[in-house]
PDB file of C-alpha atoms and ligand atoms in Angstrom:
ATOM      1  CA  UNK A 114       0.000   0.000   0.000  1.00 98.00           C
ATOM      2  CA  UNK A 115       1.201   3.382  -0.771  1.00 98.00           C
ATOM      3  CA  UNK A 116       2.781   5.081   2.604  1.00 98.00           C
ATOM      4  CA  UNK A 117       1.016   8.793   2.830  1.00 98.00           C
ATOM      5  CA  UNK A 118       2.402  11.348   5.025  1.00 97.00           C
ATOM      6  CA  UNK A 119       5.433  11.704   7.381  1.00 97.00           C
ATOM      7  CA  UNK A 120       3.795   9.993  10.392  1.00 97.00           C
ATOM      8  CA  UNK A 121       6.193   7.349   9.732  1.00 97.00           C
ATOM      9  CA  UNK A 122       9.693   9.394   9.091  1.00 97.00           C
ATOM     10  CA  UNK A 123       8.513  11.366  12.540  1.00 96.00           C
ATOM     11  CA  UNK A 124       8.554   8.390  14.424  1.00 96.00           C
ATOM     12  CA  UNK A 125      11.425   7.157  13.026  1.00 96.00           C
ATOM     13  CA  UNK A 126      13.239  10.501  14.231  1.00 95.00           C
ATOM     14  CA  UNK A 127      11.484   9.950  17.753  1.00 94.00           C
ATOM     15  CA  UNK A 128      12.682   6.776  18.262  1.00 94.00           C
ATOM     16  CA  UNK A 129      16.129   7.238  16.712  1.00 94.00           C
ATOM     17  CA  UNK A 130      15.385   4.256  13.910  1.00 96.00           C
ATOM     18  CA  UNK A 131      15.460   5.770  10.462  1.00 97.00           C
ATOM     19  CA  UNK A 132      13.445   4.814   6.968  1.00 98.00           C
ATOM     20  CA  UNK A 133      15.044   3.928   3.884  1.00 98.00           C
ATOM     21  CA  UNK A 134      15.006   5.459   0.790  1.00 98.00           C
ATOM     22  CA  UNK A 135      16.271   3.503  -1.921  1.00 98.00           C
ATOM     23  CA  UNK A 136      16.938   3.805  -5.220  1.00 98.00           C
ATOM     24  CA  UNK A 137      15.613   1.570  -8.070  1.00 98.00           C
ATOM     25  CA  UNK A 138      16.374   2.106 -11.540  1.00 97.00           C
ATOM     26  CA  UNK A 139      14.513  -1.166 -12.982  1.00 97.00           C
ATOM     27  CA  UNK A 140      12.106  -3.644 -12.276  1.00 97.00           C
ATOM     28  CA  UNK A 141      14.004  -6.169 -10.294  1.00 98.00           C
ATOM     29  CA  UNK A 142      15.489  -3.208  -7.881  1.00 98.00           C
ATOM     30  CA  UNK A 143      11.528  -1.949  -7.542  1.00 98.00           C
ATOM     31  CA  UNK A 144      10.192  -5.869  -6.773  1.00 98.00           C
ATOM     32  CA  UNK A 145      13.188  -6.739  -4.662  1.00 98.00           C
ATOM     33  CA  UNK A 146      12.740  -3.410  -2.534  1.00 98.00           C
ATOM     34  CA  UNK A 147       9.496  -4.079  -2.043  1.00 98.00           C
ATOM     35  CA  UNK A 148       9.959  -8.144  -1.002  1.00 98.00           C
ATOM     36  CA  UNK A 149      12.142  -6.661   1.514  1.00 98.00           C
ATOM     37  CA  UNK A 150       9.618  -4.797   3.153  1.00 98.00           C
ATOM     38  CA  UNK A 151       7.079  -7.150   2.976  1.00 98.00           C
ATOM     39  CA  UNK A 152       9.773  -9.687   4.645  1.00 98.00           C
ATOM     40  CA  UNK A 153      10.688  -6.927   7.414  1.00 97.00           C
ATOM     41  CA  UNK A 154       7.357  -5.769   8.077  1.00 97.00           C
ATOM     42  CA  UNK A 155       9.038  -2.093   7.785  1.00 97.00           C
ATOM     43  CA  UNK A 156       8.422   1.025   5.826  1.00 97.00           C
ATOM     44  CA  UNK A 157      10.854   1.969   3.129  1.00 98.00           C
ATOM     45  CA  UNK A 158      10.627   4.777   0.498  1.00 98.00           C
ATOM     46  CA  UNK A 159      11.041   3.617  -3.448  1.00 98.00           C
ATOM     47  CA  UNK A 160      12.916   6.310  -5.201  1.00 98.00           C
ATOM     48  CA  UNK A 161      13.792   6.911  -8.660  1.00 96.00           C
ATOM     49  CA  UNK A 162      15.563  10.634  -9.880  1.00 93.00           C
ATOM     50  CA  UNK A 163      16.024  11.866 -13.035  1.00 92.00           C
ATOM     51  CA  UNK A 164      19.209   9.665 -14.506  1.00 92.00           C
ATOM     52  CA  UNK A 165      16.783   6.845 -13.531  1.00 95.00           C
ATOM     53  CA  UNK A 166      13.828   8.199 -15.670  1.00 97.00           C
ATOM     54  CA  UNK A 167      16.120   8.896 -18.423  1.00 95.00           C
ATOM     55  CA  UNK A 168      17.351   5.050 -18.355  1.00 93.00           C
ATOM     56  CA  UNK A 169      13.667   3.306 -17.817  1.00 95.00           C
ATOM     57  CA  UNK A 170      11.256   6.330 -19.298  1.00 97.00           C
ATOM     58  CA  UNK A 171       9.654   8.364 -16.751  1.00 97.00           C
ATOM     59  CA  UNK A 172       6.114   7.166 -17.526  1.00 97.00           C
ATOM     60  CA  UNK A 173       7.017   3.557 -17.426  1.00 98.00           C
ATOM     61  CA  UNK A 174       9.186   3.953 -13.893  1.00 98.00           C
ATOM     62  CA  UNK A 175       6.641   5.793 -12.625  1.00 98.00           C
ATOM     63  CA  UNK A 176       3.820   3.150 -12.918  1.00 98.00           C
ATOM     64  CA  UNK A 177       6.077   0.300 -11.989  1.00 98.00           C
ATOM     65  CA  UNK A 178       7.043   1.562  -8.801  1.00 98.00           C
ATOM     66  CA  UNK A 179       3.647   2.868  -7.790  1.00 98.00           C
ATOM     67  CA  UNK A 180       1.958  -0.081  -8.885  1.00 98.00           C
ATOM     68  CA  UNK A 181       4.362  -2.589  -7.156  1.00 98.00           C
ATOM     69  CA  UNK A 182       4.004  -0.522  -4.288  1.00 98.00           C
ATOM     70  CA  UNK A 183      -0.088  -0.438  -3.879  1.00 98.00           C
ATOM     71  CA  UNK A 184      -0.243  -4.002  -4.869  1.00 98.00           C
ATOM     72  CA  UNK A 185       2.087  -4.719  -1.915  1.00 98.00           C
ATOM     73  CA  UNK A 186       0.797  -5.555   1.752  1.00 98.00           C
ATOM     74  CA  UNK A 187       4.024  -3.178   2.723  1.00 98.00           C
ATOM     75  CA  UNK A 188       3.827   0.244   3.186  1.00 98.00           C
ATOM     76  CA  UNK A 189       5.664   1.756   0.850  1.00 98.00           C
ATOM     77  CA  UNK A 190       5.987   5.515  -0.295  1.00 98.00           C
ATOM     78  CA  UNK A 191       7.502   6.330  -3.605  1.00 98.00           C
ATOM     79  CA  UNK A 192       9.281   8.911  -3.645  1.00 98.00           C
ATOM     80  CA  UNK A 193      11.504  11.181  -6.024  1.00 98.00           C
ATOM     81  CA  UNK A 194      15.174  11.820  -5.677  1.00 97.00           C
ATOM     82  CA  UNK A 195      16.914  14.557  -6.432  1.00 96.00           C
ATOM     83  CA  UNK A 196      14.988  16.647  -8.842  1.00 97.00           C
ATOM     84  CA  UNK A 197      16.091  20.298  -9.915  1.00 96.00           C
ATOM     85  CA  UNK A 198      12.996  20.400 -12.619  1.00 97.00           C
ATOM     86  CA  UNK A 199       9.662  21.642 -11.411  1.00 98.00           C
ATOM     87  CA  UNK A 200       7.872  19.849 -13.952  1.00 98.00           C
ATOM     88  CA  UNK A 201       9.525  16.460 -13.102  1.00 98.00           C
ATOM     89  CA  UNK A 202       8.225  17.455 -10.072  1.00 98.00           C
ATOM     90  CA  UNK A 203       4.573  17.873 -11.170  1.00 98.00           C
ATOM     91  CA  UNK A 204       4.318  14.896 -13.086  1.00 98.00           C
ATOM     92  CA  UNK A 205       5.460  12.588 -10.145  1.00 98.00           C
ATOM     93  CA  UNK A 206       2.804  14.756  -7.833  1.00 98.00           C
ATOM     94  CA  UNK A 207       0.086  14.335 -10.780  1.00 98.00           C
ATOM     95  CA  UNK A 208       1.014  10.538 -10.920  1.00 98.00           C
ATOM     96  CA  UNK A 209       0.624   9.625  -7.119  1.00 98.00           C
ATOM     97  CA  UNK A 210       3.626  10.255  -5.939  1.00 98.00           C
ATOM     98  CA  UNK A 211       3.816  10.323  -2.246  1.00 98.00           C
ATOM     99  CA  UNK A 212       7.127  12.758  -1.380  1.00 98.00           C
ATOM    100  CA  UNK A 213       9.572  14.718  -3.523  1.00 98.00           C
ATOM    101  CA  UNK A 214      12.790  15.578  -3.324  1.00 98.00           C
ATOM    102  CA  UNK A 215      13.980  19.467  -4.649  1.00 98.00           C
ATOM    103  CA  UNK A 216      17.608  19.801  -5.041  1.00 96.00           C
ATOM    104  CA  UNK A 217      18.500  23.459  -5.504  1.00 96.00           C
ATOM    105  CA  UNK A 218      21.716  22.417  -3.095  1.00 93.00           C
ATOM    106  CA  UNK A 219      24.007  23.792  -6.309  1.00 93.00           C
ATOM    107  CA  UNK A 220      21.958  27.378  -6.093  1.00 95.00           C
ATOM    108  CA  UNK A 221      22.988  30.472  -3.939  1.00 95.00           C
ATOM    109  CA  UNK A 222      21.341  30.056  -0.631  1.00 96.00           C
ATOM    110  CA  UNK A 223      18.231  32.762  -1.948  1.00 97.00           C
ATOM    111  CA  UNK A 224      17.585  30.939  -5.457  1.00 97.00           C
ATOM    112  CA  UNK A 225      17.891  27.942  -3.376  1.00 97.00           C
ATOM    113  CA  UNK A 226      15.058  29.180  -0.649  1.00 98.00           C
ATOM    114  CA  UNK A 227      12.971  30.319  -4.031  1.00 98.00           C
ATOM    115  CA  UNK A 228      13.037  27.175  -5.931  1.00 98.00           C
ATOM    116  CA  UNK A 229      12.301  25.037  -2.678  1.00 98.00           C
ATOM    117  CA  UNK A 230       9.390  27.259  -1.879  1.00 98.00           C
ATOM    118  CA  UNK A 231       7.750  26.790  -4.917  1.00 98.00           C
ATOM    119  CA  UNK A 232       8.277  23.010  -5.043  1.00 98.00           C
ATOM    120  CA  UNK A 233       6.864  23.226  -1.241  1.00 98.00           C
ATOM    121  CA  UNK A 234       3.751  24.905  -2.639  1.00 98.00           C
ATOM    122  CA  UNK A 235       3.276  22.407  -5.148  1.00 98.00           C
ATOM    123  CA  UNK A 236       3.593  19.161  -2.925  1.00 98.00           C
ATOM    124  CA  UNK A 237       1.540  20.443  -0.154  1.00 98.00           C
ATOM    125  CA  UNK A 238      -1.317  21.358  -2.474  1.00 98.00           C
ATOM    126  CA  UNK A 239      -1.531  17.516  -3.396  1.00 98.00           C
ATOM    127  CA  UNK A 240      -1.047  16.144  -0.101  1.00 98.00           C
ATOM    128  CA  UNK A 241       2.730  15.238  -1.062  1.00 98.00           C
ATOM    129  CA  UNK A 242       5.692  15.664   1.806  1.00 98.00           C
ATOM    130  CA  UNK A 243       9.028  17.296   0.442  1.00 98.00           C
ATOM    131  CA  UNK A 244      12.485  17.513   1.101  1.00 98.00           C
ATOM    132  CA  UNK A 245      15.081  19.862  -0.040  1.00 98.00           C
ATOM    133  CA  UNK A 246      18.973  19.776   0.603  1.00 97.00           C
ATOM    134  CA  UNK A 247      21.103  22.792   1.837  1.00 97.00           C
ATOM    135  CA  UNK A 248      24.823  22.370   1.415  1.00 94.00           C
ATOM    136  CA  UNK A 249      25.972  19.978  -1.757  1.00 85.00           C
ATOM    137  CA  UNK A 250      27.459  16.240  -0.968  1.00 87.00           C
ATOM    138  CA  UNK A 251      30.855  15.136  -3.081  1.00 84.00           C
ATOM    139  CA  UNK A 252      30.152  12.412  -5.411  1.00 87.00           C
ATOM    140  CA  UNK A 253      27.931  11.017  -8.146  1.00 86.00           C
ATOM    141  CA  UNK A 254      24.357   9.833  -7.715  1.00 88.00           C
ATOM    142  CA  UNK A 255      24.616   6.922  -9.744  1.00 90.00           C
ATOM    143  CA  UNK A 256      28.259   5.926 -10.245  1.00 89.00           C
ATOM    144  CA  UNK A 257      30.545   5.272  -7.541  1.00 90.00           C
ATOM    145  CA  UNK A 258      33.934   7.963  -7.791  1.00 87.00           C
ATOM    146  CA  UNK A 259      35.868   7.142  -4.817  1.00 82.00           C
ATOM    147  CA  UNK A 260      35.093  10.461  -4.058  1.00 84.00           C
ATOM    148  CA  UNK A 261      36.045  12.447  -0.902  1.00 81.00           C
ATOM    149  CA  UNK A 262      33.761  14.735   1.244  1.00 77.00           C
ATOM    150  CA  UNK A 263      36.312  18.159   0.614  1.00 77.00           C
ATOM    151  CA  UNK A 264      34.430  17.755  -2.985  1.00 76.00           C
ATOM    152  CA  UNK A 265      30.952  19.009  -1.460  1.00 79.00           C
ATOM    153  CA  UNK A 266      30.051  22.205   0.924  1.00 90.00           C
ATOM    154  CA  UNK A 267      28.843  21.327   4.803  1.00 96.00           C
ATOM    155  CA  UNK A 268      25.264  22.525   6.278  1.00 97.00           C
ATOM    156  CA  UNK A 269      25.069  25.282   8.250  1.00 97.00           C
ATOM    157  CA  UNK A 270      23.244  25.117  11.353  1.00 98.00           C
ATOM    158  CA  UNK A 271      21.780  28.363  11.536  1.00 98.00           C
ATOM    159  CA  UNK A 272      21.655  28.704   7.305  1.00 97.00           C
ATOM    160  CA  UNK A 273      19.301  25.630   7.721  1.00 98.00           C
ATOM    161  CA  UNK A 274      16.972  26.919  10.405  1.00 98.00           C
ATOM    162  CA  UNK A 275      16.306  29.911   8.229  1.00 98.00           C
ATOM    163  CA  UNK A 276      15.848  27.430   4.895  1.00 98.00           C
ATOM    164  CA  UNK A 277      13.695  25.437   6.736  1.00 98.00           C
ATOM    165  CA  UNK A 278      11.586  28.382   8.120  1.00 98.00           C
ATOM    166  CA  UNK A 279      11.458  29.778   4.923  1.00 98.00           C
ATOM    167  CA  UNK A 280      10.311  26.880   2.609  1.00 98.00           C
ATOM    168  CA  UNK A 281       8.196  24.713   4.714  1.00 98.00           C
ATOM    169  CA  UNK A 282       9.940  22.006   4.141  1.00 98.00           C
ATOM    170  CA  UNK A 283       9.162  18.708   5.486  1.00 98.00           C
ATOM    171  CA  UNK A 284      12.731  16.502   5.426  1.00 98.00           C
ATOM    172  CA  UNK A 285      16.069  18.505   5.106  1.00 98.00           C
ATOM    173  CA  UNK A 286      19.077  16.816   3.653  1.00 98.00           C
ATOM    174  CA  UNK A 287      21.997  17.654   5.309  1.00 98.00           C
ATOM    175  CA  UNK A 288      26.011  17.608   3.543  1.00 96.00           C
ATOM    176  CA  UNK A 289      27.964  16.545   6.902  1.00 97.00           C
ATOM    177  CA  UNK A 290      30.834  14.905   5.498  1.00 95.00           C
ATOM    178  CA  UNK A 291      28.690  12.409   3.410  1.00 95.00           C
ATOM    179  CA  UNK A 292      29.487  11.239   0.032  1.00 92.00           C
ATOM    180  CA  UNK A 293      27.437   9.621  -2.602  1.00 93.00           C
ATOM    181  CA  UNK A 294      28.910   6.002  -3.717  1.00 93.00           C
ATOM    182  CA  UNK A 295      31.320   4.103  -2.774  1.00 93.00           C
ATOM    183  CA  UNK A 296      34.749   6.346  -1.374  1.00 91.00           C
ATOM    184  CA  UNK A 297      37.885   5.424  -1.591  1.00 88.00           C
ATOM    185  CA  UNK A 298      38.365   6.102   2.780  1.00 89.00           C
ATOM    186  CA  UNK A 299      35.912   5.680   5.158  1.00 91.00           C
ATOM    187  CA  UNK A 300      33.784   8.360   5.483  1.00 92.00           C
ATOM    188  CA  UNK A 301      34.129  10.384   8.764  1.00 94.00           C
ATOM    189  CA  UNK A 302      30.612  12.493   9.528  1.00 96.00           C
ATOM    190  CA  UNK A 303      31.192  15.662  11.207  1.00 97.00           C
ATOM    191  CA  UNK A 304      28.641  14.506  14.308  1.00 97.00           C
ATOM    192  CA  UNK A 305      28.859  17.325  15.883  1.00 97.00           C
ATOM    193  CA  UNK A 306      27.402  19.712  13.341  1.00 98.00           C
ATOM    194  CA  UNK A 307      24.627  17.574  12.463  1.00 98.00           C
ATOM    195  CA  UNK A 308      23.435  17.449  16.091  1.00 98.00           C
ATOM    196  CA  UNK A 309      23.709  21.401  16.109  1.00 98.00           C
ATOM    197  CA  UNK A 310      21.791  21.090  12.479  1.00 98.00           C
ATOM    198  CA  UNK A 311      19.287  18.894  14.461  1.00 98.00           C
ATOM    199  CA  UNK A 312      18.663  21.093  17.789  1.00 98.00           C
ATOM    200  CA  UNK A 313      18.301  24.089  14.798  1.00 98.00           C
ATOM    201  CA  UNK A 314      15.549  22.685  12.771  1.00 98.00           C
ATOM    202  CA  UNK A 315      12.360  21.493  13.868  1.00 97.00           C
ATOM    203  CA  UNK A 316      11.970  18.717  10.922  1.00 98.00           C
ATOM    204  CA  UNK A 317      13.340  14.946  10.383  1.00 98.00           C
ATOM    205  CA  UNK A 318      17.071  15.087   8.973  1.00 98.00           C
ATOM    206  CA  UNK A 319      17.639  12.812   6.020  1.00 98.00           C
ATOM    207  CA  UNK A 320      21.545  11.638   5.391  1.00 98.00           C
ATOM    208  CA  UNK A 321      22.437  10.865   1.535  1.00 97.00           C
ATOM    209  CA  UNK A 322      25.339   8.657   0.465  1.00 96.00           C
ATOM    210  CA  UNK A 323      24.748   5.988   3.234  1.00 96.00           C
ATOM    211  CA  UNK A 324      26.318   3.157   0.760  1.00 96.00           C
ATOM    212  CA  UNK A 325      29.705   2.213   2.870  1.00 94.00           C
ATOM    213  CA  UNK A 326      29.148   4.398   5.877  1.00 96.00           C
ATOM    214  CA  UNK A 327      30.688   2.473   8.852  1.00 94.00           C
ATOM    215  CA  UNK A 328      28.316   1.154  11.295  1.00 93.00           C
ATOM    216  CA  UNK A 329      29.082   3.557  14.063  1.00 94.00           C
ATOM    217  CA  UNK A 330      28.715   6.536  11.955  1.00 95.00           C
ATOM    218  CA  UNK A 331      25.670   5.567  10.722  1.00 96.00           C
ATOM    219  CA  UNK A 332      25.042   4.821  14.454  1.00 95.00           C
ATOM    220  CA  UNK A 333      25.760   8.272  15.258  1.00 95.00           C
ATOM    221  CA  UNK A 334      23.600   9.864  12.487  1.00 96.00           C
ATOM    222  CA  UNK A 335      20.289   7.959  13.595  1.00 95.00           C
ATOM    223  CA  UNK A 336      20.953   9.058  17.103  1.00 95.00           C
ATOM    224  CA  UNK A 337      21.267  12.649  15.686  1.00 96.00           C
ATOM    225  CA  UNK A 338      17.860  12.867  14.245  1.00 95.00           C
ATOM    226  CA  UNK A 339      18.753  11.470  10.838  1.00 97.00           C
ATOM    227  CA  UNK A 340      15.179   9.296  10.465  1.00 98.00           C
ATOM    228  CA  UNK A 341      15.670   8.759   6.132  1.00 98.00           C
ATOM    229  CA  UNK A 342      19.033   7.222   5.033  1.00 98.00           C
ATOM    230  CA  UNK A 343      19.625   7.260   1.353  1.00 98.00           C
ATOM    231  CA  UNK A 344      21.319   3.813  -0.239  1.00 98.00           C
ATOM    232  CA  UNK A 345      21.520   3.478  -3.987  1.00 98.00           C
ATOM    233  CA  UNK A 346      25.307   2.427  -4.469  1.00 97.00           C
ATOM    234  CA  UNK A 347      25.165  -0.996  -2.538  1.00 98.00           C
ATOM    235  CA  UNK A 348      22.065  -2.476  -4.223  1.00 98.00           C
ATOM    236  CA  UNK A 349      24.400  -1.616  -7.648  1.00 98.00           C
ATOM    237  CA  UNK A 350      26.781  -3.116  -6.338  1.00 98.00           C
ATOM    238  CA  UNK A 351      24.913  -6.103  -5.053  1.00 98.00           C
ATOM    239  CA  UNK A 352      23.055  -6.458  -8.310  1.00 98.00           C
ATOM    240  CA  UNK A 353      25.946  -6.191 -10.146  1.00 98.00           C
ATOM    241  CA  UNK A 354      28.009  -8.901  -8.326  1.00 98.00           C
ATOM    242  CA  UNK A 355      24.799 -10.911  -8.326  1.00 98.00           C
ATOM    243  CA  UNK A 356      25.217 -10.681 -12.435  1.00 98.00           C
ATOM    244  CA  UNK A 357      28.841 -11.413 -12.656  1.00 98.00           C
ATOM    245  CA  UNK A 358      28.289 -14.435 -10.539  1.00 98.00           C
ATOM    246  CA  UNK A 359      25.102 -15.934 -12.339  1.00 98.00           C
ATOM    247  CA  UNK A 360      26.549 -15.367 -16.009  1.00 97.00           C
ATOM    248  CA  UNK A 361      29.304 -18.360 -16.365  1.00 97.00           C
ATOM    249  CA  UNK A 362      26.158 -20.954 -16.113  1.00 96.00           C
ATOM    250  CA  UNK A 363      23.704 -18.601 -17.819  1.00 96.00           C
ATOM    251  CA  UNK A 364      25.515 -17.529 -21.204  1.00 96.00           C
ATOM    252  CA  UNK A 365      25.714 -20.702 -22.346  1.00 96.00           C
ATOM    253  CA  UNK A 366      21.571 -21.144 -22.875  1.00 96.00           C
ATOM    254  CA  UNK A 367      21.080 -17.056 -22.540  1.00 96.00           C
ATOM    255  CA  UNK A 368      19.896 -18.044 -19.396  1.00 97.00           C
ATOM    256  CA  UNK A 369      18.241 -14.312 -18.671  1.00 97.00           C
ATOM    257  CA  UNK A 370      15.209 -14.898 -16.333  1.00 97.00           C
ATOM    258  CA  UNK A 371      17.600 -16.802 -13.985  1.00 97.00           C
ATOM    259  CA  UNK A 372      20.247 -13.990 -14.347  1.00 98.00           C
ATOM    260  CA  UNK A 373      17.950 -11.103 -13.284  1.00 98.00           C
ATOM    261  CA  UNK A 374      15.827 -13.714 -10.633  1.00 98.00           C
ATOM    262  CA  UNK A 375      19.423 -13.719  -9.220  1.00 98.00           C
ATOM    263  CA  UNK A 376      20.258  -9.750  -9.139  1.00 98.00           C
ATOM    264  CA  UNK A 377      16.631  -9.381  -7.592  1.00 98.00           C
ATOM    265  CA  UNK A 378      17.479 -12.003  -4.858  1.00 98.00           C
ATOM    266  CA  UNK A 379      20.666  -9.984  -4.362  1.00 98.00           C
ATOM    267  CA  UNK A 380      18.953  -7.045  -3.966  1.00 98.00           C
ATOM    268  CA  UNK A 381      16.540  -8.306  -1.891  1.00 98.00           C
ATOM    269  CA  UNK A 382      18.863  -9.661   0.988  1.00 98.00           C
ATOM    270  CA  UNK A 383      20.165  -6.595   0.656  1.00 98.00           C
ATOM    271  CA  UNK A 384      18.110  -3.871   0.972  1.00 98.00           C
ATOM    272  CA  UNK A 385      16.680  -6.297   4.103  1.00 98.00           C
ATOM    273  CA  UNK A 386      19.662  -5.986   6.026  1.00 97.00           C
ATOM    274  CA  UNK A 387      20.069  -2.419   5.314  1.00 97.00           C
ATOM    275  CA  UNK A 388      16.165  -1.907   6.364  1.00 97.00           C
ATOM    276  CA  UNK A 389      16.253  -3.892   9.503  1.00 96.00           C
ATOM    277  CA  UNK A 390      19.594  -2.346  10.669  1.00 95.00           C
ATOM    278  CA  UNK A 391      17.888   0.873  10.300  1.00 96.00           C
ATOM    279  CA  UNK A 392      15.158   0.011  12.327  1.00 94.00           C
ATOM    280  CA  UNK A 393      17.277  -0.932  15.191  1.00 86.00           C
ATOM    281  CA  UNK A 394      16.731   1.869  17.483  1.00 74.00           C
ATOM    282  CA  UNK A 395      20.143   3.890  18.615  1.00 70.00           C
ATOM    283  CA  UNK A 396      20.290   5.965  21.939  1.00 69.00           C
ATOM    284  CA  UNK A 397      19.914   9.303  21.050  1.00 71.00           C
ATOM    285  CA  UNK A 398      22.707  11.844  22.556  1.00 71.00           C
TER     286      UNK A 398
HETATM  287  P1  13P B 134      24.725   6.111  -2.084  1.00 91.54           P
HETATM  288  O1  13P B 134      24.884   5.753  -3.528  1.00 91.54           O
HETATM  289  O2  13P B 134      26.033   6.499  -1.455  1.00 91.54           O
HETATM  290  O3  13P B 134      24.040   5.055  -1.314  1.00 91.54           O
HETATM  291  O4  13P B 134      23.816   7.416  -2.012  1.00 91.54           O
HETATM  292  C1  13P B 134      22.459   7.311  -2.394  1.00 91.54           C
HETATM  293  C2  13P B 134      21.751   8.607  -2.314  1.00 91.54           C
HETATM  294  O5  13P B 134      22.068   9.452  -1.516  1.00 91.54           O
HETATM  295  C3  13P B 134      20.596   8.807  -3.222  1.00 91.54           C
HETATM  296  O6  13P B 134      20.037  10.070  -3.118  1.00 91.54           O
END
C-alpha cells in the first residue's frame, strides 16, 4: 500500500530508527525493494531521480514503482530523488507520488530558498511531503567515484533553520561529510554539526550517500535525528556482483530470467539488512 504522510519518518526521528530510501532504476530493484519490506514488516521509500527516468522512461518507472508498491501488503511511499525540474516534479505529484525531493543544493542560498518554496507549494497542495537539501554532498548519484567529502560544501546550522523556516519544508538533507557512492576512505561524519543542524531545525534530517558508511557513523547519524538514510550504491553493487556471478552458467543457454531472478534475490537480501539495521533503534545523545 502506498505510505502517505510523514507519520512514519517522525517516528522514526522519535525513536532514533530511520526509513530507507532507496533507489531503483529497474524492475528487479523496484520488486526486490518491495519483497524486503514485505519480509521486514518495515516502511521503506522507493525512489527513482532523473538519470533513472532517463534510463527506464519516466512514464514507465513511474507506474512500476507505484503499482508494485499499492499491490504490496508493505507500506511503501515512492518517492523522487533529487529533482532540480519543477515539472519532473509535477508529473510525479500528478502521478501519485507520495514525497519529492527538490535539489536546488548547487543554487545560492536565496535561489535555493525560491526554488524550494515553490516546489513546497506544489507538494503540499496535493497532499505530497518534500524535502530539499542545503549544502551539496561530493560524489555522483549513480556511479561510484571514490570520491572524498572536501568535494561538497557542509550545512550550516543556523543557514538551515532559516531554509527550513522559509520553505516549509518537510525533510532537510543535510552535507555533513557524506558522500554519494562508494569512497575510496571511510567516510568520517562531522557529528557534531549535524546534532547542532538537528537542535536548529524542527523537521526529520535525512543523510544521503549511506552506501559504505561504517556502522558507528551511521550509528551516530540515527541518534542525531537522521530518520531517512539514502542507499543506492550498494544495491548496484549487489546487483551487479549478483550478475557477474550468475553469467558463467547462464551464457551458455542465454539463461536471462535466472540472471535477473538472481540480481533481484541480491537485492533483496540486501536492501533487508540495510532496512532492519535501520530500524534498530540507537540511543539518542
Ligand atoms: P549512495 O549511492 O552512497 O548510497 O547514495 C544514495 C543517495 O544518496 C541517493 O540520493
Amino acid at each position: 500500500m502506498l505510505l502517505h504522510g510523514t507519520d512514519a519518518l517522525t517516528a522514526a526521528a522519535r525513536e532514533s530508527t530511520a526509513i530507507p530510501g532507496f533507489v531503483a532504476y529497474n524492475l528487479e530493484t523496484v520488486q526486490a525493494v518491495v519483497a524486503a519490506a514485505e519480509t521486514s514488516g518495515r516502511p521503506v521509500l522507493l525512489q527513482a531521480g532523473s538519470s533513472a527516468f532517463k534510463h527506464a522512461g519516466r512514464e514507465a518507472l513511474m507506474a512500476l514503482a507505484l503499482d508494485t508498491a499499492r499491490r504490496s501488503t508493505a507500506r511503501i511511499g515512492v518517492h523522487l530523488d533529487h529533482s532540480r525540474d519543477l515539472a519532473e516534479i509535477a508529473a510525479c505529484i500528478d502521478a501519485g507520488y507520495t514525497s519529492v525531493m527538490i535539489d536546488g543544493s548547487h543554487l545560492p542560498f536565496a535561489q535555493n530558498v525560491a526554488l524550494t518554496r515553490t516546489a513546497v507549494a506544489m507538494a503540499h497542495e496535493a497532499g505530497v511531503w518534500a524535502e530539499a537539501e542545503l549544502g551539496a554532498l561530493a560524489g555522483d548519484e549513480d556511479v561510484s567515484t571514490g570520491a572524498t567529502a572536501a568535494g561538497g560544501s557542509m550545512t550550516d546550522p543556523d543557514q538551515a533553520a532559516e531554509f527550513t523556516a522559509a520553505t516549509g519544508i518537510d525533510a532537510l538533507a543535510v552535507a555533513v561529510g557524506n558522500v554519494h557512492g562508494f569512497t575510496a576512505e571511510p567516510v568520517r561524519l562531522d557529528l557534531d554539526r549535524l546534532a547542532a543542524i538537528r537542535d536548529a531545525v524542527p523537521v526529520p534530517l535525512v543523510l544521503h550517500g549511506a552506501s559504505g558508511l561504517p556502522e558507528e557513523q551511521l550509528l551516530g547519524a540515527l541518534r542525531r535525528g537522521v530518520a531517512k538514510v539514502n542507499v543506492n550504491a550498494e544495491l548496484r553493487r549487489a546487483y551487479l556482483t549478483a550478475v557477474e556471478s550468475a553469467l558463467p552458467s547462464a551464457l551458455p543457454g542465454s539463461d536471462t530470467v535466472a540472471t535477473w531472478a538472481a540480481a533481484r534475490d541480491a537485492v533483496t537480501a540486501a536492501a533487508l539488512r540495510i532496512t532492519e539495521r535501520l530500524a534498530t533503534a540507537a540511543r539518542p545523545v
